């Protein structure tokens, strides 16, 4: 028998979250961002739930091929564009739309031999200072691209650095709108936080929006908002079972480093989940966890294959009981991944992406 840990991907929740994103910008088309193997869920596993999107946006050409192999004939966008000349062959063959964010990519495109001109998303660095042409260089890049026979339609794209925080998007949006004011082409601006928090501004400049994390049931601005407030549902549940029970006395300690000391007699459960499964070792005593759908806490240090849970609030639970590390329990109690991420001083994105290869995944409704 394999260890009892398993991850579940919830197709209906993906569908729900996608519909929720549409309501935030009803006039925009939606890219479902499925980079990083659909934020750790597996592209093939999310495809059914997200196939109602208008397009899929990702980074790896290998992932683009997988989307096409699933039968998707609609738009596929490479968010970072091509990395080398031969990637353009694949763009031509698979009809991939691609971002152009630097001169080197324009050079590659100008040397590419293709019968069919490409759809390009020209990226502006409006303040994030990651990828893109600065506002002063953006128009000359557009003009150069526009003269290439390899280029069909040019769309305009930027990415916000602070859509999830107090700085917001106003400044970057103003730069983007002003610089592109008299340029033709569709616009795409917003990630999940931009879409959920700044939908009214988005209407000004978005033909396409690009939600990622919200589709996967994590609040982009937790703890300011949680998924219930944004009406999002968890799409990944990590569940395991209790494989051992200990009755401990006041003064007894738990786990490596004896980081937890009982102040009264208590019953504790040993769950088959550790950092080698992708559960963060940084989660200290008190991290929320569900046992048979009842909320309780972890105790002491997470080890490679196991962690310890407090069974004081779960007297009915014992050997074999279900442990939900995040997501939904079998009886549909929700433990948002954001709460566990907060305990690990990280974000839901990282936990989703870090579930390890030894955990088997199953798609469920
Ligand atoms: C260019 C771009 N657009 C959209 C997204 C989706 O962002 P989020 O997952 O925060 O919605 C990302 C992710 O980092 C991105 O890099």
XYZ file of C-alpha atoms and ligand atoms in Angstrom:
381
model
C 0.000 0.000 0.000
C 1.263 3.527 -0.728
C 1.456 6.047 2.102
C -2.001 7.487 2.670
C -1.195 11.032 1.549
C -2.988 12.245 -1.591
C -3.765 15.502 -3.367
C -7.131 16.168 -4.982
C -7.895 18.657 -7.739
C -11.480 19.907 -7.718
C -12.862 20.452 -11.195
C -16.103 22.122 -10.092
C -14.163 24.564 -7.920
C -11.969 25.521 -10.885
C -15.121 26.124 -12.923
C -16.626 28.184 -10.125
C -13.506 30.326 -9.718
C -13.280 30.954 -13.445
C -16.913 32.084 -13.492
C -16.165 34.316 -10.503
C -13.273 35.924 -12.374
C -15.554 36.613 -15.319
C -17.976 38.493 -13.113
C -15.127 40.790 -12.002
C -14.583 41.986 -15.589
C -17.596 40.847 -17.578
C -16.534 42.531 -20.803
C -12.997 41.181 -20.851
C -11.817 37.857 -22.208
C -10.033 35.662 -19.685
C -6.664 34.019 -19.975
C -6.469 31.151 -17.514
C -2.878 31.346 -16.321
C -1.599 27.767 -16.136
C 2.137 28.328 -15.848
C 4.202 26.197 -13.463
C 2.109 23.153 -14.390
C -1.079 25.006 -13.471
C 0.318 26.252 -10.181
C 1.264 22.719 -9.217
C -2.147 21.195 -9.993
C -1.139 19.613 -13.310
C -2.215 21.074 -16.647
C -4.044 17.920 -17.663
C -5.941 17.897 -14.372
C -7.148 21.510 -14.564
C -7.995 21.469 -18.254
C -11.565 20.280 -17.859
C -12.356 22.858 -15.164
C -10.745 25.743 -17.037
C -11.621 24.948 -20.636
C -14.339 27.616 -20.455
C -11.568 30.264 -20.484
C -10.907 32.228 -23.653
C -7.264 31.224 -23.705
C -4.435 29.675 -21.709
C -1.370 31.662 -20.675
C 1.854 29.964 -19.624
C 5.625 30.056 -19.937
C 7.050 26.695 -20.956
C 6.838 25.557 -24.533
C 6.465 22.054 -23.243
C 3.323 23.123 -21.389
C 2.013 24.836 -24.521
C 2.446 21.562 -26.390
C 0.567 19.732 -23.653
C -2.363 22.141 -23.928
C -2.479 21.596 -27.677
C -2.274 17.815 -27.163
C -5.369 18.055 -24.990
C -7.195 19.289 -28.072
C -7.264 23.009 -27.214
C -7.502 24.927 -30.491
C -8.031 28.393 -28.982
C -5.463 31.034 -28.012
C -2.314 30.055 -26.112
C -0.062 32.879 -24.928
C 3.595 32.567 -23.928
C 3.864 35.083 -21.088
C 7.643 35.446 -21.360
C 7.782 34.927 -25.110
C 10.484 32.858 -26.724
C 13.856 32.071 -25.218
C 15.681 31.103 -28.415
C 15.216 31.111 -32.197
C 13.935 27.581 -32.512
C 11.062 28.331 -30.136
C 9.626 30.432 -32.952
C 9.293 27.300 -35.075
C 7.030 25.857 -32.433
C 5.057 29.115 -32.246
C 4.461 28.858 -35.991
C 3.604 25.170 -35.851
C 1.301 25.323 -32.822
C -0.081 28.805 -33.464
C 1.194 30.185 -30.155
C 0.790 33.876 -29.445
C 3.852 35.258 -27.780
C 4.997 38.135 -25.659
C 7.824 40.312 -26.931
C 9.518 42.120 -24.073
C 13.046 42.898 -25.357
C 15.033 43.791 -28.469
C 16.563 40.327 -28.655
C 13.114 38.831 -29.185
C 12.394 41.341 -31.961
C 15.730 40.370 -33.574
C 14.836 36.681 -33.425
C 11.437 37.337 -34.923
C 12.897 39.393 -37.753
C 15.133 36.440 -38.676
C 12.358 33.853 -38.419
C 11.060 32.289 -41.617
C 7.342 31.736 -41.492
C 4.438 31.653 -43.927
C 1.984 32.695 -41.228
C 2.579 35.959 -39.363
C 2.501 35.766 -35.560
C 0.166 37.395 -33.046
C 2.377 39.395 -30.681
C 1.825 40.778 -27.189
C 4.217 43.679 -26.782
C 5.088 44.138 -23.149
C 5.603 47.440 -21.392
C 7.628 47.804 -18.232
C 5.328 50.347 -16.598
C 7.043 50.169 -13.195
C 7.476 46.539 -12.199
C 11.026 46.570 -13.612
C 11.007 42.938 -14.524
C 10.252 42.317 -18.204
C 9.244 44.810 -20.873
C 10.161 47.953 -22.763
C 10.159 51.150 -20.755
C 7.555 53.719 -21.773
C 10.180 55.753 -23.611
C 11.251 52.747 -25.702
C 7.832 51.140 -26.104
C 6.672 53.034 -29.155
C 9.847 52.476 -31.141
C 9.601 48.749 -30.364
C 5.999 48.827 -31.578
C 7.026 50.595 -34.801
C 9.805 48.114 -35.446
C 7.532 45.139 -34.845
C 4.809 46.639 -36.966
C 7.164 46.735 -39.956
C 8.025 43.036 -39.771
C 6.311 40.700 -42.229
C 6.495 38.025 -39.502
C 4.075 40.022 -37.347
C 0.318 40.003 -37.617
C -1.659 41.785 -34.897
C 0.136 43.511 -32.003
C -1.539 43.548 -28.607
C -0.308 45.575 -25.653
C 0.485 44.181 -22.244
C 1.731 45.290 -18.862
C 1.940 43.693 -15.417
C 1.288 45.341 -12.045
C 3.690 45.118 -9.130
C 1.291 46.197 -6.364
C -2.213 45.183 -7.318
C -2.476 43.291 -4.007
C -1.327 46.124 -1.752
C -1.846 49.731 -0.715
C 0.174 51.238 -3.571
C -2.328 49.830 -6.051
C -2.225 50.102 -9.828
C -3.121 53.721 -10.561
C 0.345 54.936 -11.427
C 1.260 52.014 -13.664
C -2.144 52.082 -15.301
C -1.802 55.794 -16.040
C 1.623 55.218 -17.610
C 0.317 52.340 -19.699
C -2.799 54.187 -20.876
C -0.898 57.367 -21.709
C 1.909 55.629 -23.594
C -0.428 53.465 -25.643
C -3.197 56.018 -26.102
C -3.136 56.211 -29.901
C -1.818 52.708 -30.614
C -4.186 50.146 -32.035
C -4.505 46.655 -30.582
C -6.021 44.804 -27.677
C -4.863 45.457 -24.116
C -4.191 43.032 -21.287
C -3.267 44.228 -17.840
C -4.522 42.395 -14.793
C -3.576 39.449 -12.650
C -5.949 38.112 -9.968
C -5.353 40.929 -7.494
C -5.789 43.571 -10.182
C -9.002 41.985 -11.276
C -10.515 41.486 -7.839
C -9.408 44.754 -6.271
C -9.379 47.183 -9.187
C -12.069 45.960 -11.508
C -13.397 49.421 -12.239
C -9.974 50.628 -13.424
C -9.524 47.453 -15.405
C -12.548 48.294 -17.487
C -10.574 51.247 -18.830
C -7.821 49.196 -20.341
C -8.427 45.473 -20.504
C -9.638 43.444 -23.429
C -8.062 40.451 -21.750
C -7.403 39.742 -18.067
C -4.904 37.215 -16.716
C -5.970 35.629 -13.432
C -3.846 32.842 -12.002
C -3.905 32.328 -8.271
C -7.591 33.165 -7.783
C -8.543 30.391 -10.202
C -6.827 28.017 -7.793
C -8.749 29.181 -4.739
C -6.178 31.340 -3.001
C -6.820 34.988 -2.134
C -4.176 37.178 -3.781
C -4.338 39.689 -0.945
C -4.671 37.418 2.093
C -5.027 38.267 4.981
C -6.757 41.491 3.946
C -9.308 39.277 2.205
C -9.851 35.545 2.425
C -11.305 33.214 -0.188
C -14.768 33.274 1.391
C -14.835 37.066 1.043
C -13.816 36.808 -2.601
C -16.218 33.899 -3.167
C -13.470 31.528 -4.283
C -13.268 27.787 -3.643
C -10.168 25.695 -2.955
C -9.111 23.697 -5.996
C -6.373 21.627 -4.356
C -6.831 19.537 -1.226
C -3.902 17.820 0.415
C -5.140 14.989 2.596
C -3.538 12.213 4.573
C -4.335 9.988 7.539
C -3.350 9.432 11.149
C -0.882 6.553 11.269
C -0.141 6.592 14.996
C -1.474 7.873 18.315
C 0.370 8.853 21.502
C -0.994 9.702 24.942
C 1.416 12.170 26.512
C 1.759 13.641 30.013
C 2.309 17.192 31.196
C 5.963 18.005 30.635
C 6.381 15.594 27.710
C 7.743 17.079 24.516
C 6.940 16.403 20.868
C 9.212 15.803 17.881
C 12.699 16.903 16.843
C 14.121 19.654 18.977
C 11.374 19.133 21.589
C 9.753 22.352 20.384
C 6.374 21.627 21.978
C 5.881 20.776 25.650
C 2.494 19.538 26.898
C 1.154 21.426 29.907
C -1.444 18.735 30.619
C -2.061 15.123 29.570
C -3.111 15.028 25.920
C -3.716 12.732 22.976
C -1.779 13.453 19.819
C -1.960 11.988 16.322
C 0.894 11.341 13.916
C -0.084 12.272 10.336
C 1.630 10.851 7.250
C 2.738 14.171 5.793
C 6.083 15.904 6.040
C 8.339 18.319 4.273
C 9.302 15.663 1.718
C 5.681 15.848 0.568
C 5.953 19.612 0.164
C 4.408 20.588 3.495
C 6.477 23.531 4.754
C 8.915 22.757 7.528
C 8.559 26.359 8.677
C 5.053 25.703 10.004
C 5.361 25.815 13.760
C 3.035 24.695 16.556
C -0.427 26.092 15.987
C -0.624 25.761 12.226
C -4.266 24.956 11.415
C -5.171 21.463 10.208
C -8.423 19.481 9.955
C -8.853 16.026 11.466
C -12.059 14.360 10.251
C -13.147 17.852 9.266
C -12.560 19.289 12.751
C -10.168 22.192 13.009
C -7.160 21.636 15.240
C -3.449 22.477 15.184
C -0.035 21.006 14.486
C 2.423 20.467 17.345
C 6.192 20.805 17.251
C 8.480 20.548 14.256
C 7.407 19.112 10.904
C 9.659 16.191 10.005
C 10.422 14.643 6.620
C 7.505 12.219 6.480
C 5.319 13.055 9.460
C 3.809 15.826 11.473
C 1.951 15.807 14.756
C -1.589 17.028 15.372
C -3.398 17.887 18.569
C -6.415 15.592 19.037
C -7.817 17.439 22.080
C -10.663 18.863 19.980
C -11.207 15.591 18.090
C -11.922 12.906 20.709
C -13.667 10.662 18.126
C -10.641 10.596 15.858
C -7.906 8.002 15.957
C -5.839 5.679 13.817
C -6.826 6.087 10.148
C -8.655 9.374 10.636
C -8.541 11.782 7.735
C -6.173 14.738 8.039
C -6.654 17.695 5.701
C -3.502 19.760 5.439
C -5.231 22.342 3.222
C -8.226 22.542 0.946
C -11.460 20.668 1.553
C -11.977 17.710 3.841
C -13.982 14.758 2.584
C -16.996 16.228 4.410
C -16.383 19.601 2.675
C -14.991 21.606 5.588
C -12.568 24.171 4.142
C -9.093 25.006 5.382
C -7.810 27.749 3.032
C -4.274 27.159 1.809
C -3.604 30.821 2.618
C -3.848 30.140 6.357
C -1.213 27.416 6.159
C 0.951 29.596 3.930
C 0.744 32.406 6.457
C 1.942 30.049 9.195
C 4.905 29.205 6.948
C 5.521 32.893 6.235
C 4.868 32.402 2.548
C 1.982 32.531 0.073
C -0.481 29.984 -1.270
C 1.296 30.034 -4.644
C 4.415 28.498 -3.158
C 2.634 25.704 -1.312
C 0.643 24.666 -4.378
C 3.721 24.583 -6.536
C 5.768 22.681 -3.967
C 3.708 19.518 -3.491
C 6.309 16.891 -4.197
C 6.461 14.176 -6.818
C 5.824 11.401 -4.327
C 2.292 12.677 -3.661
C -0.223 11.193 -6.069
C -2.910 13.481 -7.491
C -6.496 12.637 -8.355
C -9.049 14.809 -10.146
C -12.487 14.856 -8.582
C -15.668 16.782 -9.306
C 2.528 38.235 -16.672
C 1.639 37.566 -15.683
N 0.321 37.687 -15.808
C -0.540 37.104 -14.937
C -0.080 36.365 -13.874
C -1.056 35.753 -12.903
O -0.869 36.288 -11.628
P -1.724 35.824 -10.373
O -1.425 34.394 -10.170
O -1.229 36.661 -9.244
O -3.154 36.058 -10.712
C 1.293 36.232 -13.701
C 1.812 35.488 -12.555
O 2.760 35.807 -11.911
C 2.175 36.833 -14.637
O 3.510 36.716 -14.506
